mmCIF file of C-alpha atoms in Angstrom:
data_model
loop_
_atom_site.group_PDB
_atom_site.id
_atom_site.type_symbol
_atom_site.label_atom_id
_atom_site.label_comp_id
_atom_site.label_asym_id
_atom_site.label_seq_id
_atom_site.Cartn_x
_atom_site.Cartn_y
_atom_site.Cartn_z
ATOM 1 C CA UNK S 16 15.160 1.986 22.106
ATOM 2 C CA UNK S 17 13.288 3.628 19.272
ATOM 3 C CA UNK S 18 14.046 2.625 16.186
ATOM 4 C CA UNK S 19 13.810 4.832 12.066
ATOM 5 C CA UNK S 20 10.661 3.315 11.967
ATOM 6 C CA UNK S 21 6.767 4.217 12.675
ATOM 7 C CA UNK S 22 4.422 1.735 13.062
ATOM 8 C CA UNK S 23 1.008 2.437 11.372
ATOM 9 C CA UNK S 24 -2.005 0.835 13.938
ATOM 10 C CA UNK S 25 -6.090 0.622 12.506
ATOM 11 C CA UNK S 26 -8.545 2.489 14.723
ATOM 12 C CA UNK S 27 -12.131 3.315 13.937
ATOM 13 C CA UNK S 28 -12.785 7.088 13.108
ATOM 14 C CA UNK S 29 -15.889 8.928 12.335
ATOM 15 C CA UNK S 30 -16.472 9.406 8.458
ATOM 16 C CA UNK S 31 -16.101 13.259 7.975
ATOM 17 C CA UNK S 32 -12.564 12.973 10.015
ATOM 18 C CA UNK S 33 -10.995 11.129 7.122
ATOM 19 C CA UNK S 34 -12.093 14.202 4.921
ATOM 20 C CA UNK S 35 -9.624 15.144 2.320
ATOM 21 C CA UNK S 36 -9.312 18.732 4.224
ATOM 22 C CA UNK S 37 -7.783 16.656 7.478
ATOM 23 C CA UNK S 38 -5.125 14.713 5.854
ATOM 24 C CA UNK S 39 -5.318 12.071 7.711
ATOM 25 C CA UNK S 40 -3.786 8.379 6.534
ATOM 26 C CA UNK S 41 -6.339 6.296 6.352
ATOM 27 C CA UNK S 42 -7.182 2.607 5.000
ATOM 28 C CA UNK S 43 -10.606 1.531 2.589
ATOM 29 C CA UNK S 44 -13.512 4.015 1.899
ATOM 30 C CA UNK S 45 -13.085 5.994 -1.502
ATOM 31 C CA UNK S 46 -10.034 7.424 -1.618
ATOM 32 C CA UNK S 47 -9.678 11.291 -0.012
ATOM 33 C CA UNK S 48 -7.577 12.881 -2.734
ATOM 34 C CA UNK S 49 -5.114 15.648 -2.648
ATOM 35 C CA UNK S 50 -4.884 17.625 -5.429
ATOM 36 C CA UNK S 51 -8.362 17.890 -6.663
ATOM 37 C CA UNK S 52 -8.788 18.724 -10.147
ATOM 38 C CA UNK S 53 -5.903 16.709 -12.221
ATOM 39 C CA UNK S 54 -6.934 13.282 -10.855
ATOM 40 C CA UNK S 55 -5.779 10.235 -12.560
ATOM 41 C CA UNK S 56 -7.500 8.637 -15.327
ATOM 42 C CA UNK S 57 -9.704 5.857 -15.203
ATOM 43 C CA UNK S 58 -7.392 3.937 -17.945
ATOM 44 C CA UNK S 59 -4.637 4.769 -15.389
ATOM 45 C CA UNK S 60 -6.019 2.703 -12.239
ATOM 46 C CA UNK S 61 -7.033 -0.033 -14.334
ATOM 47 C CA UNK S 62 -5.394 -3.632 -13.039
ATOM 48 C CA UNK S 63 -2.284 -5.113 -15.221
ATOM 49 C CA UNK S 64 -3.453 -8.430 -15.649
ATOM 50 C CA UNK S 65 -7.453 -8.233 -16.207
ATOM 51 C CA UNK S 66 -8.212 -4.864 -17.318
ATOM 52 C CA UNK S 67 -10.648 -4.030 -14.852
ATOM 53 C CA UNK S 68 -11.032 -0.878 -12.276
ATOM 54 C CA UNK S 69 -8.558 -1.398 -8.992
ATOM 55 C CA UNK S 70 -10.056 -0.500 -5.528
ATOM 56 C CA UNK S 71 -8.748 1.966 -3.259
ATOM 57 C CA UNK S 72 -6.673 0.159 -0.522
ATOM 58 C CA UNK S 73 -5.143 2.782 1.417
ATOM 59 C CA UNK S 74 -3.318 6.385 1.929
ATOM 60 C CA UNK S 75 -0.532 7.633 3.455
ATOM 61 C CA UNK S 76 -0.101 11.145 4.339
ATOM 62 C CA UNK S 77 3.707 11.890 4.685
ATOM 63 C CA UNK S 78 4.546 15.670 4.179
ATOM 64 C CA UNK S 79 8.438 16.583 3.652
ATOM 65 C CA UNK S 80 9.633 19.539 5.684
ATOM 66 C CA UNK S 81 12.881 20.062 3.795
ATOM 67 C CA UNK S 82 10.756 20.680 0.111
ATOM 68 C CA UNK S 83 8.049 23.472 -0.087
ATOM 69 C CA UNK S 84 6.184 21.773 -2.487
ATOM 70 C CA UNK S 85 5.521 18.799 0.007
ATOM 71 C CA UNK S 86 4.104 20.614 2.516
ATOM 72 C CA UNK S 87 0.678 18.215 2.143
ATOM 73 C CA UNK S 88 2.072 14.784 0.199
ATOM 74 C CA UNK S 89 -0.099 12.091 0.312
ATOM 75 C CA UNK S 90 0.418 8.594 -1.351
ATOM 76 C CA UNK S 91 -2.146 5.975 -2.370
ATOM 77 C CA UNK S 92 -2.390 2.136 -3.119
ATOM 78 C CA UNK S 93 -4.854 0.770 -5.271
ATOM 79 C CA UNK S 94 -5.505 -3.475 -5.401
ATOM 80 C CA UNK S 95 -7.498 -5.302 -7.697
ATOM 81 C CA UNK S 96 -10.112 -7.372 -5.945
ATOM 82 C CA UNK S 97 -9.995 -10.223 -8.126
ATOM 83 C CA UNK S 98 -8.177 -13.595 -6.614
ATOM 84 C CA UNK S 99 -7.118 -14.766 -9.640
ATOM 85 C CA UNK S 100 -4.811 -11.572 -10.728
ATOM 86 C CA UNK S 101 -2.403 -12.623 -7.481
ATOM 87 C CA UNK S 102 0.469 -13.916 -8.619
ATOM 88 C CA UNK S 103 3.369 -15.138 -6.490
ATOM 89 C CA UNK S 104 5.829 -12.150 -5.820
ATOM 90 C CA UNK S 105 4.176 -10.108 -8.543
ATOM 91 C CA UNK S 106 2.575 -6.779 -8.438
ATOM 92 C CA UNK S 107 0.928 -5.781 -12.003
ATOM 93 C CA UNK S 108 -2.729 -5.657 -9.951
ATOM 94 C CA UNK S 109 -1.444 -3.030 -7.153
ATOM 95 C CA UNK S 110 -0.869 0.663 -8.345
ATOM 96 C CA UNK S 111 0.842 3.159 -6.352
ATOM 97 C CA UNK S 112 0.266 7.362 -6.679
ATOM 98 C CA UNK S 113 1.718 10.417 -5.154
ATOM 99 C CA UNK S 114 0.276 13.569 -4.394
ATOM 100 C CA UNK S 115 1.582 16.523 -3.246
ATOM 101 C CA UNK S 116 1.003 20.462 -2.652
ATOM 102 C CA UNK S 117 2.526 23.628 -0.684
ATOM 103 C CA UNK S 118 0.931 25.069 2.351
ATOM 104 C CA UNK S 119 -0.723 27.764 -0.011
ATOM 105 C CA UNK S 120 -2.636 25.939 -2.636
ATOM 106 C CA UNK S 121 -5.669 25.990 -4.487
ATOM 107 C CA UNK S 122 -7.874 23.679 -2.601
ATOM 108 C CA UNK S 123 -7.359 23.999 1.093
ATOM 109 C CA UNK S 124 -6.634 26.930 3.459
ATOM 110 C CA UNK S 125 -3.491 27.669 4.767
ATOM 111 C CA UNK S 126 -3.903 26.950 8.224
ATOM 112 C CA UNK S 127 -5.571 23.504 10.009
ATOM 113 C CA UNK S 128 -9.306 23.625 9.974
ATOM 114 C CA UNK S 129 -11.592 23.194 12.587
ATOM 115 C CA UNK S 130 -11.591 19.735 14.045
ATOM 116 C CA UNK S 131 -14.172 19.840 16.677
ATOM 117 C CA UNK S 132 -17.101 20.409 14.532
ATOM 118 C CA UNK S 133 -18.819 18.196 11.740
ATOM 119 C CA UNK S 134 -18.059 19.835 8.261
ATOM 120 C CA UNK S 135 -18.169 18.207 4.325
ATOM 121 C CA UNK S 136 -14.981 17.906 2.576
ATOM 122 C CA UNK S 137 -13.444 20.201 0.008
ATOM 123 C CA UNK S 138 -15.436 19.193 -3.319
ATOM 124 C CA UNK S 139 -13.675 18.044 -6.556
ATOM 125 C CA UNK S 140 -14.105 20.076 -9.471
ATOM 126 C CA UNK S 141 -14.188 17.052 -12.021
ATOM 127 C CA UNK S 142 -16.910 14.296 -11.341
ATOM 128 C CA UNK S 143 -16.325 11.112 -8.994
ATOM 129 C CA UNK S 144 -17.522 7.734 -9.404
ATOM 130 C CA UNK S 145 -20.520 6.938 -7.596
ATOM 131 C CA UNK S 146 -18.845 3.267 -6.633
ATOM 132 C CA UNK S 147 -15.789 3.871 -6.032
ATOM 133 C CA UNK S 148 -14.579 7.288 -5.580
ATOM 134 C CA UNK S 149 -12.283 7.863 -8.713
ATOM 135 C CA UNK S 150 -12.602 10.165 -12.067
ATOM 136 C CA UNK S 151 -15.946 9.610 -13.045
ATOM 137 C CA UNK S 152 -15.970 10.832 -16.460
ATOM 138 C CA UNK S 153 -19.349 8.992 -17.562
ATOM 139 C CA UNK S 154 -22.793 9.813 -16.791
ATOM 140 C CA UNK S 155 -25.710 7.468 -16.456
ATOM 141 C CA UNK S 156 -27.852 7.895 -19.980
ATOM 142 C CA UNK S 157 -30.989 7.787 -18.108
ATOM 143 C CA UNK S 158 -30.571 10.372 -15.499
ATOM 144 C CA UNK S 159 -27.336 11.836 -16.002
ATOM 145 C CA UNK S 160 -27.067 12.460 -12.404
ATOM 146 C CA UNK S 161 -24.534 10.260 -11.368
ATOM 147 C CA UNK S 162 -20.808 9.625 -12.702
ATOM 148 C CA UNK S 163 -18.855 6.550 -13.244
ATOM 149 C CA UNK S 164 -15.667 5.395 -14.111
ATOM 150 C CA UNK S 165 -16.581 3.386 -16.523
ATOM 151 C CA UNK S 166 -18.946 0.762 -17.079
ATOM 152 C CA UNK S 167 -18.367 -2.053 -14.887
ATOM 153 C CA UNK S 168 -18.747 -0.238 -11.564
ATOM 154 C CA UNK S 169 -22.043 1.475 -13.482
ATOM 155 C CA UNK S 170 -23.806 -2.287 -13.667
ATOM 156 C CA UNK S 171 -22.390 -2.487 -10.451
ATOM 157 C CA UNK S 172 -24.368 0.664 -9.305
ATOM 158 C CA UNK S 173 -27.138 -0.264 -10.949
ATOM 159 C CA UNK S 174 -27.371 -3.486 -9.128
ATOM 160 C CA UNK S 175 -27.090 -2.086 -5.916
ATOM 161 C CA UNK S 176 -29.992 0.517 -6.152
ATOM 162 C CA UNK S 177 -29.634 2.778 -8.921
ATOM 163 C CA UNK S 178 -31.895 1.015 -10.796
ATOM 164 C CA UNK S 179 -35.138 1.816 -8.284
ATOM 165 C CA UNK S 180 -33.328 5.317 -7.347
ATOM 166 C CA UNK S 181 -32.666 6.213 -10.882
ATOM 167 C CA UNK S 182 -34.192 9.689 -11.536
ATOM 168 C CA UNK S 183 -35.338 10.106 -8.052
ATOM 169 C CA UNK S 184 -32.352 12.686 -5.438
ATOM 170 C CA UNK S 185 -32.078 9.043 -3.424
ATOM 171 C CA UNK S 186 -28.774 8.135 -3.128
ATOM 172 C CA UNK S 187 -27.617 4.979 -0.964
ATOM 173 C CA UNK S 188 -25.063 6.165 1.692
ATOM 174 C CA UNK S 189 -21.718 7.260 0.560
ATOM 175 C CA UNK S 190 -20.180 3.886 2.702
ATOM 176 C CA UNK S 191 -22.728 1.622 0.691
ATOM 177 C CA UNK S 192 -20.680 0.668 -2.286
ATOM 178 C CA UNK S 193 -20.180 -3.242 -2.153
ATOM 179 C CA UNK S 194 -16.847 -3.097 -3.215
ATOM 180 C CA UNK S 195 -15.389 -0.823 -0.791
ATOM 181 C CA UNK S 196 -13.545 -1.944 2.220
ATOM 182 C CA UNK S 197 -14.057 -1.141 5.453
ATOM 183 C CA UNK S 198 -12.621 2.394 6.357
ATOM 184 C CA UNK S 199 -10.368 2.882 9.424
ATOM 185 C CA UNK S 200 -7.414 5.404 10.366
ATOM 186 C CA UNK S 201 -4.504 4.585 10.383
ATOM 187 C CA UNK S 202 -2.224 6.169 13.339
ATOM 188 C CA UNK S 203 1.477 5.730 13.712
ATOM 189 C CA UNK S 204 3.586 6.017 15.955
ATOM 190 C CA UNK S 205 7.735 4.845 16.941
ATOM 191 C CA UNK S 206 8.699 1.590 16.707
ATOM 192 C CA UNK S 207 10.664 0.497 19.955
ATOM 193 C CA UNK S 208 13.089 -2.432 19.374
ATOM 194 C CA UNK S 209 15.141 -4.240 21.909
ATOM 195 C CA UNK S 210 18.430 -2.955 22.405
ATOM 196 C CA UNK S 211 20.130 -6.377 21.136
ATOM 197 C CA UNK S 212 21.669 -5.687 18.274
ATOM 198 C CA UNK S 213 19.622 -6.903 14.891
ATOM 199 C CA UNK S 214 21.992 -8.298 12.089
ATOM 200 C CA UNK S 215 21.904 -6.390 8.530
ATOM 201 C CA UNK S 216 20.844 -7.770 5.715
ATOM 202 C CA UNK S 217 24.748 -7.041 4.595
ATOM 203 C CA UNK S 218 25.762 -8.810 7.433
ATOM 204 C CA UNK S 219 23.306 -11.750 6.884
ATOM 205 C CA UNK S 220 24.696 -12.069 3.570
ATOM 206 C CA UNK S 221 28.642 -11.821 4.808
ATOM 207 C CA UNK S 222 27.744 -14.324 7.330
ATOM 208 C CA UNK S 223 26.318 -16.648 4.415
ATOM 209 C CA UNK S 224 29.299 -15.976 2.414
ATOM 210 C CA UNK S 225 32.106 -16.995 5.019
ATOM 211 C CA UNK S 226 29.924 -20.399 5.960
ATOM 212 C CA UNK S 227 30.545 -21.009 2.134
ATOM 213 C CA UNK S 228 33.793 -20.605 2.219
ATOM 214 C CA UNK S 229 34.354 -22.288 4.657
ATOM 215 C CA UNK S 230 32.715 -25.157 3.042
ATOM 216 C CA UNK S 231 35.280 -24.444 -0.133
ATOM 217 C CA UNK S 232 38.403 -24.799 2.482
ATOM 218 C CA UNK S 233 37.280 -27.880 3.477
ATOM 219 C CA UNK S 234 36.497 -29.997 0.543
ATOM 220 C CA UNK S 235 32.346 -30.315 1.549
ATOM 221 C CA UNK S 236 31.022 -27.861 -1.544
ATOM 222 C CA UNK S 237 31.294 -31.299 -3.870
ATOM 223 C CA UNK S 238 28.801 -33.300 -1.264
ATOM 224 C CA UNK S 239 26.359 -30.660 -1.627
ATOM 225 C CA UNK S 240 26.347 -30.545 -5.188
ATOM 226 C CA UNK S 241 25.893 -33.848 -5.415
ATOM 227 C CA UNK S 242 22.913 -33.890 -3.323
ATOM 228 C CA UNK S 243 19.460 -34.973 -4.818
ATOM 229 C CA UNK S 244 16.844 -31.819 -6.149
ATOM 230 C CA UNK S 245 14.513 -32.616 -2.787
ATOM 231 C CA UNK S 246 17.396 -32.010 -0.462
ATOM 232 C CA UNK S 247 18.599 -29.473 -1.804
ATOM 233 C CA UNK S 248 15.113 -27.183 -1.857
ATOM 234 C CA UNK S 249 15.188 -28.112 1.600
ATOM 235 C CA UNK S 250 17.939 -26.586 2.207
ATOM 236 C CA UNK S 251 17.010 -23.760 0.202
ATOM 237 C CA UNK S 252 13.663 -23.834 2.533
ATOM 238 C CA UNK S 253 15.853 -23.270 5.544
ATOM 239 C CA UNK S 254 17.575 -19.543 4.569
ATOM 240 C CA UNK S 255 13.720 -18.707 3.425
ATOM 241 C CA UNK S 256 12.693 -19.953 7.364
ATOM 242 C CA UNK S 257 15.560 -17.433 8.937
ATOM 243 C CA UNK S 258 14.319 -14.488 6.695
ATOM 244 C CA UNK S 259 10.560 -15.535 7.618
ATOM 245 C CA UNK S 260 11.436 -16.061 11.477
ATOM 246 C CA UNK S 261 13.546 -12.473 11.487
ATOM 247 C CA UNK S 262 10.514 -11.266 10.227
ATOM 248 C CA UNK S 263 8.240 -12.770 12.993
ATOM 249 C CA UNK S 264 10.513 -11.346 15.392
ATOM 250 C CA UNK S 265 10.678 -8.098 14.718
ATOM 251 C CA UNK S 266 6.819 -7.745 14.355
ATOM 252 C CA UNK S 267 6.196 -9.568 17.621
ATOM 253 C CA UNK S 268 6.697 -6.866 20.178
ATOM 254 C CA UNK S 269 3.628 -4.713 17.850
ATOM 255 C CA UNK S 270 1.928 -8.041 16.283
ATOM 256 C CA UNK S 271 -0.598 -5.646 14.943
ATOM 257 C CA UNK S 272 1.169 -3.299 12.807
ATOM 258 C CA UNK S 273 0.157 -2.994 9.518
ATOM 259 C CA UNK S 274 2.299 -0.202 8.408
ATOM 260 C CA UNK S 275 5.694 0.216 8.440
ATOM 261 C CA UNK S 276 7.353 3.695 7.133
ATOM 262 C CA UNK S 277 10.943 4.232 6.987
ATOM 263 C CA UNK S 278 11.504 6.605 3.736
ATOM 264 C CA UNK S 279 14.766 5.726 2.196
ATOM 265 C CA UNK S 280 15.406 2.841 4.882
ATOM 266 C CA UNK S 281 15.123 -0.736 4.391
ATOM 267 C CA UNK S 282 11.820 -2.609 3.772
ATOM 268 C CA UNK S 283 11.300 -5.931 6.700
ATOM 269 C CA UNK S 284 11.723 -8.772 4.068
ATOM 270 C CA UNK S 285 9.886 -11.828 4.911
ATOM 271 C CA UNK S 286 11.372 -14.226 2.123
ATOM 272 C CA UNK S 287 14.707 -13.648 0.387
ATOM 273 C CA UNK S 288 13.172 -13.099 -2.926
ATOM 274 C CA UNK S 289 13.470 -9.498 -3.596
ATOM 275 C CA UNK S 290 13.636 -7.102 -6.553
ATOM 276 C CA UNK S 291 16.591 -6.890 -8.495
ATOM 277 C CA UNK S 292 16.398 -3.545 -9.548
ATOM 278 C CA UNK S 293 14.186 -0.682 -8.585
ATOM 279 C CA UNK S 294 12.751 1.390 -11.701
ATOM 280 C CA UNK S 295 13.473 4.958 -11.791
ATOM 281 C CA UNK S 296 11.120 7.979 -11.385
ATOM 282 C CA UNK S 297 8.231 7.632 -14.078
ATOM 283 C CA UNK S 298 8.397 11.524 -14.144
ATOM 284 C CA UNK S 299 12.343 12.689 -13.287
ATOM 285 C CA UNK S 300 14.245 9.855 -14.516
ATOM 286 C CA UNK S 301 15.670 9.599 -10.629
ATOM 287 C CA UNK S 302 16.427 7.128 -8.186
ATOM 288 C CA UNK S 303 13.397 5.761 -6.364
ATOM 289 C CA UNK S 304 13.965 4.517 -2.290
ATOM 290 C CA UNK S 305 12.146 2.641 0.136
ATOM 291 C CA UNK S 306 9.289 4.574 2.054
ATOM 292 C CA UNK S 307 6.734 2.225 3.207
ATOM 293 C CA UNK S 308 5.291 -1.178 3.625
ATOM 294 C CA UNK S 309 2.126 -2.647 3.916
ATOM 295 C CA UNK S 310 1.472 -5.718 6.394
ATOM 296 C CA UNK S 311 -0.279 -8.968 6.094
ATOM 297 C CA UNK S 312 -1.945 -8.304 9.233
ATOM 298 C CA UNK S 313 -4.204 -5.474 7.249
ATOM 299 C CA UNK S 314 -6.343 -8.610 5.465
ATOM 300 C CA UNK S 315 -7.500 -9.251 9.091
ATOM 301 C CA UNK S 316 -9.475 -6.034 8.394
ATOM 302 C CA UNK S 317 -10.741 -5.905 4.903
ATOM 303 C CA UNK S 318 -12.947 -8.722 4.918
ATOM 304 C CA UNK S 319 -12.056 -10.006 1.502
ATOM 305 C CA UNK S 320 -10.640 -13.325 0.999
ATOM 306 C CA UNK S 321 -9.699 -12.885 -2.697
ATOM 307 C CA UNK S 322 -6.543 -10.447 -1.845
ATOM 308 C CA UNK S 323 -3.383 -11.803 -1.061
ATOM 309 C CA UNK S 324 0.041 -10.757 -0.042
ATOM 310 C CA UNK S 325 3.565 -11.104 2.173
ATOM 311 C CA UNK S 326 3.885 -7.202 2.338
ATOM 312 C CA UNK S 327 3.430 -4.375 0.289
ATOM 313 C CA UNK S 328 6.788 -2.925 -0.245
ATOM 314 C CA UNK S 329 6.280 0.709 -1.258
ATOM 315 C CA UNK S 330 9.122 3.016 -3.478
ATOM 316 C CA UNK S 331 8.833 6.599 -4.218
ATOM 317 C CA UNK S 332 10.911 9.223 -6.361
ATOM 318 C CA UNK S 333 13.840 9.811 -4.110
ATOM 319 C CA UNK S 334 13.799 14.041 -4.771
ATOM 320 C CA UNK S 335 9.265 13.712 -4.952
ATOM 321 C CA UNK S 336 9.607 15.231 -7.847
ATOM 322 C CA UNK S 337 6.607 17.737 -8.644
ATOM 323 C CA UNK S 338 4.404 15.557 -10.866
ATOM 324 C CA UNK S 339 4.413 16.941 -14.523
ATOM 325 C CA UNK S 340 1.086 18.297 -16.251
ATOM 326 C CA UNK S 341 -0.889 16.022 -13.177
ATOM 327 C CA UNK S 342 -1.707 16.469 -10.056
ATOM 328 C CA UNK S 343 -0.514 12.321 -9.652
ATOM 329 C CA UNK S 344 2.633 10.953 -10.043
ATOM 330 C CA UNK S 345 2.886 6.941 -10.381
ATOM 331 C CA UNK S 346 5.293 5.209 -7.673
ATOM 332 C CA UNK S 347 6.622 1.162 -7.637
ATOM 333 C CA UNK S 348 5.359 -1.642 -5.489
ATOM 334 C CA UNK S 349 6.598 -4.518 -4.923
ATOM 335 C CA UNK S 350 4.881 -7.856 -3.572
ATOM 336 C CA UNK S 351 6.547 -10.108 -1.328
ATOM 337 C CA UNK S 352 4.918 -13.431 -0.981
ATOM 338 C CA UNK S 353 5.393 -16.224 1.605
ATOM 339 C CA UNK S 354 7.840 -18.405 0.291
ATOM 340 C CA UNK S 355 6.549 -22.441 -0.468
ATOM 341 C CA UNK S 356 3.048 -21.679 0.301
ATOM 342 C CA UNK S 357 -0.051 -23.489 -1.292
ATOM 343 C CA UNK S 358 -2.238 -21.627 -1.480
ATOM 344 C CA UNK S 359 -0.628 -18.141 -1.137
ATOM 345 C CA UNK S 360 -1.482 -17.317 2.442
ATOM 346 C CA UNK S 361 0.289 -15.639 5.359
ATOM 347 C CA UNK S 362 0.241 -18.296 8.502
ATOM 348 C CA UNK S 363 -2.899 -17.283 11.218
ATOM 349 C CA UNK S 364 -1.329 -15.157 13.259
ATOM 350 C CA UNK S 365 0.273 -12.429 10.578
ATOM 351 C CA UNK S 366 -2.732 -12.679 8.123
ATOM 352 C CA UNK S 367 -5.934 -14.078 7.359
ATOM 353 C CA UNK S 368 -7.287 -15.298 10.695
#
């Protein structure tokens, strides 16, 4: 039977497909932005714990028939590339944005465009980075012909051919920038579960709670407290195993799935250490819920061994508020990490092979 979920699967796609004018979800590249002329700030996709420009990671178009002003929503997730800004079960490196417009908008026509032919995508008004793909608000001195978003990825440029090209029309291909990752689609579609019945988290918990009770009726809650630290992690260890082989399980039937959307369902924990509270809407003050997550089996495909994670749990503003005086609103992510794991790293056959 299906289940509220759709399952997000890689497939190679020609370039121009993945314009911004198709909509299409898509993972690495530079990003393929919505709105086009209130794009965030370079200070604004900066990493929280080095200070230095996060990478596009992916996009996820996911319109909302019931709100006008969703009629084209799009959200975005940005990493920082650097291994040592992973830290366990924490997400200051990872930024999440939404986007969203009506069917009648400035930048694209009302109706779907022509797919069977090669065309460009809609242009930006304001200038993109020539690395990777953001506001570009600076211009090389020498030739001021090309934009950056500051000056790391401009000595990053420069290194990979803008110093023999400067002043010249040569460009390197679009795809060249060494920090990109490699660009894919990503297509969904309905996850099928077995009709066995899966046990809720709330039940999970319940079932937890009565064990302990019945450990209270029966005098054995002393023995465990008295146990030494070591045994007592190990016990620990073995409610982290039943989250982490739930997790295997449900994944198994699809093992490469690396997108899972459910908006306002339930992310597929793989450890028990989850957030305690979710923060409200950066721009409303509202609730934010679930929408989607991101799975370990995507580092299969970006062929970059300094990024790390469990899954990419995704929240957005539960009304998607219109963003305020921008045409990007900021959304929550949470990291979950694999549980007792030195170093960090999903086992083979859900994440780095």
């Amino acid at each position: 039977m299906e289940s509220s979920v759709d399952l997000g699967f890689l497939e190679p796609c020609e370039e121009w497909l993945l314009a911004n004018k198709f909509f299409r979800s898509k993972v690495g590249g530079k990003p393929a932005w919505l709105e086009l002329k209130n794009l965030p700030a370079a200070k604004d996709l900066l990493c929280g714990v080095c200070g230095e420009p996060c990478v596009f990671l992916c996009q996820v178009y996911a319109p909302l028939e019931e709100k006008e002003s969703c009629f084209h929503r799009m959200v975005y997730l940005f990493v920082c590339a650097k291994a040592s800004c992973y830290e366990h079960n924490q997400s200051k490196n990872i930024l999440a944005f939404r986007s969203q417009l009506p069917r009648s908008n400035d930048f694209y026509g009302f109706n779907p465009p022509d797919e069977s032919k090669k065309s460009d995508p809609i242009p930006s008004p304001v200038p993109l980075c020539a690395v990777c793909g953001c506001r570009g608000s600076q211009q090389c001195s020498r030739c001021k012909k090309v934009n950056y978003c500051g000056v790391i990825h401009q000595r990053i440029d420069w290194k990979n051919g803008h110093k023999t090209s400067c002043g010249s029309e040569e460009r390197p291909p679009s795809g060249n920038s060494p920090i990109l990752f490699p660009q894919f689609e990503i297509v969904t579609e309905p996850e099928e579960i077995d009709a066995e019945p899966k046990l809720s988290a709330a039940e999970v918990e319940r079932k937890q709670m009565e064990e302990y009770e019945r450990l209270v009726s029966e005098g054995k809650t002393g023995e465990l407290s008295e146990l030494p630290e070591s045994e007592l992690d190990n016990y620990s260890g073995q409610i982290e195993d039943k989250h982490f082989d739930k997790f295997k399980k449900r994944i198994e039937a699809d093992p490469d799935q690396i997108l899972r959307y459910d908006r306002k369902g339930d992310p597929l924990w793989l450890s028990p250490v989850v957030p305690e509270s979710i923060p409200a809407c950066d721009q409303c003050g509202g609730s934010r819920k679930f929408e989607f997550q991101i799975m370990p089996q995507l580092l299969n495909s970006l062929k970059n061994e300094n990024i790390d994670w469990g899954t990419l749990a995704v929240y957005t503003c539960e009304q998607s508020c219109d963003p305020a005086d921008c045409g990007y609103a900021r959304e929550f992510v949470f990291k979950q990490d694999v549980v007792n794991t030195e170093p960090q790293v999903p086992p083979a056959e859900i994440g780095h092979e």
